[in-house]
Coordinates of C-alpha atoms and ligand atoms in Angstrom, one line a residue:
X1 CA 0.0 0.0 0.0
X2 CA 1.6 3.5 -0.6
X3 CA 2.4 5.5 2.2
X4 CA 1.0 8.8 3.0
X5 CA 2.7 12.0 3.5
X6 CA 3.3 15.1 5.7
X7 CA 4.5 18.3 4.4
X8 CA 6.4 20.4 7.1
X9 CA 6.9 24.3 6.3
X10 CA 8.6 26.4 8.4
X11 CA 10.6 30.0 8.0
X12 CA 14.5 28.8 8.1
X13 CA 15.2 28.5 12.3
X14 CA 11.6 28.0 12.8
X15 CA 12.7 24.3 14.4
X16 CA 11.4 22.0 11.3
X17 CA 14.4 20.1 11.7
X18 CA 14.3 19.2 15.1
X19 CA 10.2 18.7 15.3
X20 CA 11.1 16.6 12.1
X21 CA 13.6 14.4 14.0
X22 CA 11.0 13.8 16.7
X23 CA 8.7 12.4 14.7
X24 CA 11.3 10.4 12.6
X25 CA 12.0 8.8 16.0
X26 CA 8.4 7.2 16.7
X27 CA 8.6 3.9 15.3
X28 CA 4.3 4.1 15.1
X29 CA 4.7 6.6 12.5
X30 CA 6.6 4.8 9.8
X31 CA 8.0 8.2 8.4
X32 CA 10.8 8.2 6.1
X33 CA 12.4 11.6 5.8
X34 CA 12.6 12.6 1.9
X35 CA 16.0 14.3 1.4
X36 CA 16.1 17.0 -1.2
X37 CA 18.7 18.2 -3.5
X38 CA 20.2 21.5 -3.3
X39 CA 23.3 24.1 -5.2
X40 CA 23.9 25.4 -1.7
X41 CA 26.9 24.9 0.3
X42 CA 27.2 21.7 3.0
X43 CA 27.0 23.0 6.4
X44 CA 29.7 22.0 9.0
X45 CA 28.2 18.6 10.1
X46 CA 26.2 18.1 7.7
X47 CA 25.9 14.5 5.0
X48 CA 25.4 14.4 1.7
X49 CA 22.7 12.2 0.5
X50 CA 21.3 12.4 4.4
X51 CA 20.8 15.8 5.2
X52 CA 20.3 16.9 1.2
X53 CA 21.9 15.8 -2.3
X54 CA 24.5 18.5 -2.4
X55 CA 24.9 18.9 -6.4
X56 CA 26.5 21.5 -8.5
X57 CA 24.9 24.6 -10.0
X58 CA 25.1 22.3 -13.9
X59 CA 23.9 19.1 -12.1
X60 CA 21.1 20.5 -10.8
X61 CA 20.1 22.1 -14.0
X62 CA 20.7 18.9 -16.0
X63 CA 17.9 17.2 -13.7
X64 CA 15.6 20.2 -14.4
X65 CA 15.7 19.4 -18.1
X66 CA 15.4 15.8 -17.7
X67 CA 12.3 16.4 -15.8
X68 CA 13.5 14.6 -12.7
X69 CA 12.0 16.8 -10.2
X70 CA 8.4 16.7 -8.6
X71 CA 8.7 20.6 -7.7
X72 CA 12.1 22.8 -7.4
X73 CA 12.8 25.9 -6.9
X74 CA 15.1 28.8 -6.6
X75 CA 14.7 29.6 -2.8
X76 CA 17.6 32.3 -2.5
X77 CA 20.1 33.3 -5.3
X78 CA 21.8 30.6 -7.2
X79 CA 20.6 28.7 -4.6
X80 CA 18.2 25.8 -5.9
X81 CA 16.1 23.2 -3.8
X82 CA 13.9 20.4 -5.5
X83 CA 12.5 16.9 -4.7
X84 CA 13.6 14.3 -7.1
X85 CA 11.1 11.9 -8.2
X86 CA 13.6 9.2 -7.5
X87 CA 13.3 10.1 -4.2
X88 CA 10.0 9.6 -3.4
X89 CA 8.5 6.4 -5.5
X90 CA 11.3 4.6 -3.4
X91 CA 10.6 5.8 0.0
X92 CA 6.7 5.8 -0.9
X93 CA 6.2 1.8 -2.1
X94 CA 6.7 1.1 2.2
X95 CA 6.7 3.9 4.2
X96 CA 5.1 7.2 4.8
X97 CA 7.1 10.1 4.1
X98 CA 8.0 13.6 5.6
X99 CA 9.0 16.8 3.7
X100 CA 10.6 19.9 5.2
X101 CA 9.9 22.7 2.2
X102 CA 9.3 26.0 1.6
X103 CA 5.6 27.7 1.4
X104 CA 5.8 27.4 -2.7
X105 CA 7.1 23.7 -2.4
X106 CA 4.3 23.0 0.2
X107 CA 1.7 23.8 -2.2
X108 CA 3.3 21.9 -5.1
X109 CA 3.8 18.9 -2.7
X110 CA 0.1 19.8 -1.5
X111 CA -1.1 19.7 -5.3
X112 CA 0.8 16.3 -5.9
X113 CA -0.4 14.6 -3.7
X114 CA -3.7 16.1 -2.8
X115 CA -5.7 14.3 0.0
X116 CA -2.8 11.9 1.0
X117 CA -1.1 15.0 1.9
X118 CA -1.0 17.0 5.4
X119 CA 0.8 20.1 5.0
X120 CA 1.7 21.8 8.5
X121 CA 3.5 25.3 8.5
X122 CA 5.4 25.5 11.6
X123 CA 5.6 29.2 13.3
X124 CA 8.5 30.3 15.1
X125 CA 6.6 32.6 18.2
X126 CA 8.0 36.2 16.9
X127 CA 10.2 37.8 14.2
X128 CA 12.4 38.6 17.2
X129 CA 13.2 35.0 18.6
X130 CA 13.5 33.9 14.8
X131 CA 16.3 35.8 15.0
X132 CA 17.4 35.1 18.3
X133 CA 17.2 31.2 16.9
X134 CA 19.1 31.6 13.8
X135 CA 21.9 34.2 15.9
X136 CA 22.5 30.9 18.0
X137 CA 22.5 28.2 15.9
X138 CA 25.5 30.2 14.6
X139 CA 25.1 28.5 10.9
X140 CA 24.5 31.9 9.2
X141 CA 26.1 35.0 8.4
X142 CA 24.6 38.1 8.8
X143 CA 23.6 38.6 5.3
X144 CA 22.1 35.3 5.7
X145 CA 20.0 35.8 8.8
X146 CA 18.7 39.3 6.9
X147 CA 17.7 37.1 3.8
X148 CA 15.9 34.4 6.1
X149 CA 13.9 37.2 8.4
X150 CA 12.8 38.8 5.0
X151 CA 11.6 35.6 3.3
X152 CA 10.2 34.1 7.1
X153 CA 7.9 37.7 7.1
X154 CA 6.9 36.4 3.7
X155 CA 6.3 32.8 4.8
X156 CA 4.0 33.9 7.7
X157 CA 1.6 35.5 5.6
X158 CA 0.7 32.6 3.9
X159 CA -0.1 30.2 7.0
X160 CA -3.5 30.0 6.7
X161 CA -3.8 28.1 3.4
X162 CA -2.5 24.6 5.3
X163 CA -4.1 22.5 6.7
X164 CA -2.5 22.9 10.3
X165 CA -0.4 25.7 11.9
X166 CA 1.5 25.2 14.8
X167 CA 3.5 27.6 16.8
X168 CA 6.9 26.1 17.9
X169 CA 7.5 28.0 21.4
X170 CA 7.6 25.7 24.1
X171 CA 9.5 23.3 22.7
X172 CA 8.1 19.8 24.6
X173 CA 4.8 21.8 23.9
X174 CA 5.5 21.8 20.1
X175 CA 6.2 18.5 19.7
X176 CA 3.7 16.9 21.6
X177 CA 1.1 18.8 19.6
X178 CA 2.8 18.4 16.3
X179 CA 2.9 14.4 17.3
X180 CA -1.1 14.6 17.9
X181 CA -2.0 15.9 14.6
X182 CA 0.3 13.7 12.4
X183 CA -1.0 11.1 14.4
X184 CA -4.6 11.6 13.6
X185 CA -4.1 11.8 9.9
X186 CA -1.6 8.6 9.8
X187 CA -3.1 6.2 12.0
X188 CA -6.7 7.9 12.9
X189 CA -7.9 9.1 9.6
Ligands
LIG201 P1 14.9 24.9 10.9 O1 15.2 23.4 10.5 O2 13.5 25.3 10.7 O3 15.9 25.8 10.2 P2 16.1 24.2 13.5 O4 15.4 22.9 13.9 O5 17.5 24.0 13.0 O6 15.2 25.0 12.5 O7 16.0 25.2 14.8 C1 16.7 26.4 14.8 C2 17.4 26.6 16.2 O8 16.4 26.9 17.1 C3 18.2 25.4 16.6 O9 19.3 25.8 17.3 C4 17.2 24.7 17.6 O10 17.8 23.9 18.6 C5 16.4 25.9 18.2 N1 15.0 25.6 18.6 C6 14.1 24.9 17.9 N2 12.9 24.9 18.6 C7 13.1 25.7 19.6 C8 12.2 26.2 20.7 N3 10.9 25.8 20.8 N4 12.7 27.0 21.6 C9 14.0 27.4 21.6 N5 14.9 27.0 20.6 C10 14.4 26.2 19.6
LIG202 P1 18.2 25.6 4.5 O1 19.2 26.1 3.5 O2 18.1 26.5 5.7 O3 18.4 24.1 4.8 O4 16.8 25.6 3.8 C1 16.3 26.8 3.1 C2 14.9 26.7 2.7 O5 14.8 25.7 1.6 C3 14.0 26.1 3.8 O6 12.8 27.0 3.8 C4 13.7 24.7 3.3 O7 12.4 24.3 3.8 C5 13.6 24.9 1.8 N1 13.8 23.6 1.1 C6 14.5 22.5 1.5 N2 14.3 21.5 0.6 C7 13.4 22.0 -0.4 C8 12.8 21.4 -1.5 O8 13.1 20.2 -1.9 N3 12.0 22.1 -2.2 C9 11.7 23.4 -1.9 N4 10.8 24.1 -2.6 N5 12.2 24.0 -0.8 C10 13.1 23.3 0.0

């Protein structure tokens, strides 16, 4: 039976990668994390093929014309993200499968795959502790923070066309909730 899938969306240093690790973890969940590609740089600590397909700028493009990707996009400049194909009609055959995108891959994800979708946009509780986030996870310069603030006020005005919207503040709070309403679709629904 193919797997169903959630779509998590959050402003960069929103915590979509550690809410997306804590459901990862519960075995009742079956969730398989779908790793995209992307131009960008590896962060210190980071794993190709695990964390994202790091591929060069002609790589990436190659793909594009071979019509190897579900949805991409150009999130910052010369900065591309995408979801290969490849990577999803393997995970999908077995398990259910979790996305961490941005708003405009949400809603191609959302499109694709329609009602076997839940697409949650994760909040971070202020602008200000956004940036507070991003300041300590110490992965950004400050040109980078600037662009991820700008595109996160963005982001934030288009919550209300997902399904769910959860604000990560407390974090134990966060994922408990997060846990009860991927819960409900996967096993309840
Ligand atoms: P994203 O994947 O959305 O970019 P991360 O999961 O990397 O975000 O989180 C950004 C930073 O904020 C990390 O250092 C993380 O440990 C921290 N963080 C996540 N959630 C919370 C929270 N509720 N309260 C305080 N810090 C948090
Ligand atoms: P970061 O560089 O901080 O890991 O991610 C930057 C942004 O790109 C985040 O908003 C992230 O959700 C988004 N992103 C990551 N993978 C994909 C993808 O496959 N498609 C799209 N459209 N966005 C993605």
């Amino acid at each position: 039976m193919l797997g169903k899938v959630i779509i998590l969306c959050a402003p960069s240093g929103s915590g979509k990668t550690t809410l997306a690790k804590h459901l990862l973890s519960n075995e009742l969940f079956n969730l398989k994390f779908s790793v995209s590609s992307t131009t960008r740089k590896k962060r210190e600590g980071e794993i190709d093929g695990k964390d994202y397909h790091f591929l060069s700028l002609n790589e990436f493009k190659n793909k594009i014309d071979n019509d190897e990707f579900i949805e991409y996009e150009q999130v910052y400049e010369d900065t591309f993200y995408g979801t290969l194909k490849s990577e999803v009609n393997s995970l999908i055959k077995n398990n259910n499968i979790i996305f961490d995108v941005d708003v405009v891959g949400a809603e191609s994800l959302k499109n694709y795959f329609g009602d076997k979708s839940l697409s949650v946009f994760i909040a971070p509780p202020s602008i200000e502790e956004l940036e507070n986030r991003l300041i300590s996870r110490a992965k950004n310069n400050k040109e980078e923070i600037n662009e991820r603030i700008n595109k996160a006020k963005e982001e934030i005005n288009k919550k209300d066309s997902f399904d769910a919207v959860l604000i990560n503040d407390d974090l134990n709070k966060a994922k408990n909730n997060l846990s009860k309403i991927v819960s409900d679709f996967l096993i309840n629904e």
